Short mmCIF file of C-alpha atoms in Angstrom, two decimals:
data_model
loop_
_atom_site.label_atom_id
_atom_site.label_comp_id
_atom_site.label_asym_id
_atom_site.label_seq_id
_atom_site.Cartn_x
_atom_site.Cartn_y
_atom_site.Cartn_z
CA GLU A 1 -15.22 3.15 -12.27
CA PRO A 2 -15.65 3.65 -8.51
CA GLU A 3 -12.72 5.24 -6.76
CA VAL A 4 -11.47 6.30 -3.35
CA THR A 5 -11.34 10.06 -2.98
CA GLN A 6 -9.21 12.00 -0.53
CA THR A 7 -9.15 15.60 0.60
CA PRO A 8 -7.20 17.76 0.86
CA SER A 9 -4.62 16.87 -1.75
CA HIS A 10 -2.04 18.94 0.08
CA GLN A 11 -2.05 20.45 3.56
CA VAL A 12 0.62 22.63 5.11
CA THR A 13 0.47 23.07 8.87
CA GLN A 14 2.54 24.37 11.72
CA MET A 15 4.07 21.96 14.19
CA GLY A 16 1.70 21.35 17.08
CA GLN A 17 -1.46 21.96 15.07
CA GLU A 18 -4.17 19.38 14.51
CA VAL A 19 -5.03 18.12 11.04
CA ILE A 20 -7.90 16.05 9.72
CA LEU A 21 -7.50 14.10 6.51
CA ARG A 22 -10.67 12.93 4.84
CA CYS A 23 -11.46 9.94 2.68
CA VAL A 24 -14.53 8.66 0.90
CA PRO A 25 -14.04 4.92 0.37
CA ILE A 26 -15.77 2.95 -2.37
CA SER A 27 -19.39 2.62 -1.33
CA ASN A 28 -19.81 -1.15 -0.99
CA HIS A 29 -16.43 -1.74 0.65
CA LEU A 30 -16.25 -2.86 4.25
CA TYR A 31 -12.56 -2.56 5.15
CA PHE A 32 -10.79 0.76 5.38
CA TYR A 33 -7.15 1.56 5.85
CA TRP A 34 -4.75 4.41 6.31
CA TYR A 35 -1.18 4.08 5.10
CA ARG A 36 1.55 6.68 4.92
CA GLN A 37 4.57 7.08 2.70
CA ILE A 38 7.46 9.32 3.55
CA LEU A 39 8.94 10.68 0.32
CA GLY A 40 10.69 7.96 -1.66
CA GLN A 41 10.20 5.34 1.02
CA LYS A 42 7.93 2.38 1.57
CA VAL A 43 4.21 2.40 2.16
CA GLU A 44 3.68 2.00 5.94
CA PHE A 45 0.54 0.57 7.49
CA LEU A 46 -1.09 2.78 10.10
CA VAL A 47 -4.52 1.40 10.88
CA SER A 48 -7.35 -0.76 9.58
CA PHE A 49 -11.02 -0.23 10.34
CA TYR A 50 -13.92 -2.64 10.06
CA ASN A 51 -17.45 -2.68 11.41
CA ASN A 52 -17.06 0.79 12.87
CA GLU A 53 -14.02 0.03 14.93
CA ILE A 54 -10.27 -0.27 14.64
CA SER A 55 -9.34 -3.84 13.77
CA GLU A 56 -5.56 -3.45 13.73
CA LYS A 57 -3.04 -0.68 14.21
CA SER A 58 0.70 -0.33 13.93
CA GLU A 59 3.14 0.99 16.50
CA ILE A 60 3.20 4.24 14.52
CA PHE A 61 -0.50 4.74 15.29
CA ASP A 62 -0.11 6.08 18.81
CA ASP A 63 -2.34 8.37 20.88
CA GLN A 64 -1.56 11.21 18.52
CA PHE A 65 -3.69 9.54 15.84
CA SER A 66 -7.36 8.70 15.69
CA VAL A 67 -9.79 7.51 13.03
CA GLU A 68 -13.48 7.99 12.71
CA ARG A 69 -16.33 7.15 10.39
CA PRO A 70 -18.66 9.97 11.31
CA ASP A 71 -21.31 9.09 8.74
CA GLY A 72 -21.94 6.37 6.19
CA SER A 73 -19.43 7.63 3.68
CA ASN A 74 -16.50 9.54 5.19
CA PHE A 75 -13.49 7.98 6.89
CA THR A 76 -11.19 10.44 8.62
CA LEU A 77 -7.70 10.40 10.08
CA LYS A 78 -6.99 12.97 12.77
CA ILE A 79 -3.47 13.84 13.80
CA ARG A 80 -3.27 15.82 17.02
CA SER A 81 -0.30 18.06 17.72
CA THR A 82 1.58 17.38 14.50
CA LYS A 83 5.34 16.85 14.53
CA LEU A 84 7.89 17.48 11.78
CA GLU A 85 8.27 13.73 11.23
CA ASP A 86 4.54 13.45 10.42
CA SER A 87 5.29 15.04 7.04
CA ALA A 88 4.36 12.38 4.50
CA MET A 89 1.83 11.32 1.91
CA TYR A 90 -1.16 9.73 3.62
CA PHE A 91 -3.08 7.20 1.59
CA CYS A 92 -6.56 5.95 2.35
CA ALA A 93 -7.53 2.56 0.95
CA SER A 94 -10.60 0.39 0.99
CA SER A 95 -11.28 -3.21 0.11
CA GLN A 96 -14.07 -5.71 -0.23
CA GLU A 97 -13.11 -9.08 1.21
CA GLY A 98 -15.20 -12.14 0.72
CA LEU A 99 -16.31 -14.66 -1.81
CA GLY A 100 -15.21 -13.85 -5.32
CA ASN A 101 -13.17 -10.84 -4.26
CA THR A 102 -9.42 -10.66 -4.23
CA GLY A 103 -9.36 -8.26 -1.31
CA GLU A 104 -7.31 -5.84 -3.38
CA LEU A 105 -6.71 -2.50 -1.80
CA PHE A 106 -8.08 0.45 -3.76
CA PHE A 107 -5.99 3.50 -2.91
CA GLY A 108 -6.93 7.14 -3.09
CA GLU A 109 -4.56 9.63 -4.65
CA GLY A 110 -3.27 10.65 -1.24
CA SER A 111 -3.08 13.71 0.96
CA ARG A 112 0.35 15.27 1.22
CA LEU A 113 0.96 16.66 4.69
CA THR A 114 3.77 19.14 5.23
CA VAL A 115 4.55 20.10 8.83
CA LEU A 116 6.66 23.23 9.28
CA GLY B 1 8.21 -8.17 13.98
CA GLN B 2 6.48 -8.84 10.71
CA GLN B 3 8.68 -7.51 7.95
CA VAL B 4 8.67 -7.77 4.20
CA MET B 5 11.86 -7.00 2.33
CA GLN B 6 12.48 -6.55 -1.37
CA ILE B 7 15.56 -6.61 -3.52
CA PRO B 8 16.93 -4.87 -5.39
CA GLN B 9 16.08 -1.40 -4.12
CA TYR B 10 16.72 0.11 -7.56
CA GLN B 11 17.08 -1.33 -11.03
CA HIS B 12 17.95 0.45 -14.24
CA VAL B 13 17.44 -1.56 -17.43
CA GLN B 14 17.61 -0.88 -21.13
CA GLU B 15 14.27 -1.08 -22.88
CA GLY B 16 13.76 -4.65 -23.99
CA GLU B 17 15.72 -6.19 -21.13
CA ASP B 18 14.08 -8.33 -18.48
CA PHE B 19 13.53 -7.30 -14.87
CA THR B 20 12.94 -9.24 -11.67
CA THR B 21 12.17 -8.11 -8.15
CA TYR B 22 12.22 -10.45 -5.16
CA CYS B 23 10.15 -10.25 -2.03
CA ASN B 24 10.96 -12.01 1.25
CA SER B 25 8.95 -12.26 4.44
CA SER B 26 10.19 -12.92 7.95
CA THR B 27 7.34 -15.38 8.51
CA THR B 28 4.80 -17.38 6.51
CA LEU B 29 2.25 -15.35 4.63
CA SER B 30 -1.43 -16.04 4.19
CA ASN B 31 -1.33 -14.41 0.77
CA ILE B 32 0.63 -11.80 -1.12
CA GLN B 33 -0.33 -8.96 -3.41
CA TRP B 34 1.72 -6.91 -5.84
CA TYR B 35 1.26 -3.21 -6.53
CA LYS B 36 2.75 -0.72 -8.95
CA GLN B 37 3.24 2.93 -8.07
CA ARG B 38 4.05 5.34 -10.85
CA PRO B 39 6.15 8.40 -9.91
CA GLY B 40 3.88 10.84 -8.09
CA GLY B 41 1.03 8.34 -8.05
CA HIS B 42 -0.65 5.93 -5.70
CA PRO B 43 -0.23 2.15 -5.46
CA VAL B 44 -2.29 0.26 -8.00
CA PHE B 45 -3.13 -3.40 -7.53
CA LEU B 46 -1.59 -5.86 -9.99
CA ILE B 47 -2.33 -9.33 -8.66
CA GLN B 48 -2.88 -11.57 -5.64
CA LEU B 49 -1.25 -14.96 -4.99
CA VAL B 50 -2.71 -17.30 -2.40
CA LYS B 51 -1.50 -20.87 -2.94
CA SER B 52 1.91 -22.29 -2.22
CA GLY B 53 3.96 -22.45 -5.43
CA GLU B 54 1.38 -20.47 -7.39
CA VAL B 55 2.42 -18.87 -10.68
CA LYS B 56 0.31 -16.29 -12.47
CA LYS B 57 0.92 -14.41 -15.71
CA GLN B 58 -0.35 -11.09 -16.98
CA LYS B 59 0.99 -10.46 -20.47
CA ARG B 60 4.71 -9.73 -19.92
CA LEU B 61 4.48 -10.03 -16.13
CA THR B 62 4.99 -13.32 -14.28
CA PHE B 63 4.32 -13.62 -10.57
CA GLN B 64 5.40 -16.48 -8.32
CA PHE B 65 4.65 -17.42 -4.75
CA GLY B 66 7.20 -19.63 -3.03
CA GLU B 67 6.48 -23.12 -1.79
CA ALA B 68 6.94 -22.05 1.81
CA LYS B 69 4.78 -18.95 1.25
CA LYS B 70 7.57 -16.74 2.55
CA ASN B 71 8.84 -15.33 -0.71
CA SER B 72 7.56 -14.11 -4.04
CA SER B 73 8.87 -12.66 -7.26
CA LEU B 74 7.73 -10.50 -10.12
CA HIS B 75 9.40 -10.90 -13.49
CA ILE B 76 8.85 -8.54 -16.41
CA THR B 77 9.90 -9.74 -19.85
CA ALA B 78 11.11 -7.22 -22.45
CA THR B 79 10.58 -4.09 -20.40
CA GLN B 80 8.97 -1.02 -21.93
CA THR B 81 9.17 2.62 -20.85
CA THR B 82 5.62 2.29 -19.52
CA ASP B 83 6.90 -0.19 -16.93
CA VAL B 84 8.68 2.61 -15.07
CA GLY B 85 7.65 2.89 -11.42
CA THR B 86 8.09 1.29 -8.03
CA TYR B 87 6.89 -2.26 -7.55
CA PHE B 88 5.76 -3.27 -4.09
CA CYS B 89 4.81 -6.62 -2.73
CA ALA B 90 2.34 -6.56 0.17
CA GLY B 91 1.99 -9.56 2.42
CA ARG B 92 -0.77 -10.57 4.73
CA PHE B 93 0.22 -12.65 7.73
CA GLU B 94 -1.92 -15.41 9.22
CA GLY B 95 -4.57 -14.13 11.59
CA THR B 96 -4.48 -10.55 10.34
CA TYR B 97 -6.22 -8.55 7.68
CA LYS B 98 -3.63 -5.84 7.22
CA TYR B 99 -1.16 -5.83 4.35
CA ILE B 100 2.47 -5.06 5.13
CA PHE B 101 4.20 -3.52 2.16
CA GLY B 102 7.67 -4.48 1.11
CA THR B 103 10.45 -1.96 0.77
CA GLY B 104 9.79 -1.65 -2.98
CA THR B 105 11.92 -1.87 -6.11
CA ARG B 106 12.20 1.26 -8.22
CA LEU B 107 12.48 0.42 -11.90
CA LYS B 108 13.86 2.81 -14.50
CA VAL B 109 13.74 1.84 -18.14
CA LEU B 110 16.16 3.56 -20.50
CA ALA B 111 14.95 3.97 -24.07
#
């Protein structure tokens, strides 16, 4: 069964450093998302991406964050100058909207970011 | 802003008891999805509801979408230990494609 894959599974970084989280969405999906979940809390929307551009973003997704689809398969989230409060699990998700599809979000297993 | 709330936040039940979680939106939803997240896992899609008043069943799970498309519920009959996890609703508002997740209900089932 096709799945969304994310790397790394866990990253520890010093405050102020840049991190890049990588995702390989399901190959025929057209919509890509990043969500984050602070331990034990709700799943927060960060950004959605369609047709090679950001379609929507939340207030959390400020200038510190950026997304890119550098090639046909990878979808990356870059966090510049990390802060302690960026520590969270970051989930990538993809979906296939359209006729006959529910538009369900397929989530990867997540990348846990720890900022020290 | 667009918010989706769930109650209760936590629920502990004895195995075999029923469980219900309620989801409420600040504004009308285009559609709503439900996800289950096992401890240490990622959200896994359960179902999508689109129509006003829609009811769908999956074995012991019953999902409802309110007439006004602002609330939804998930009911589990005769819970089992495998039902343990956090249940999230995720609503999509008119004119958007993003899903806003509810605050979640963490279910513990005592054997």
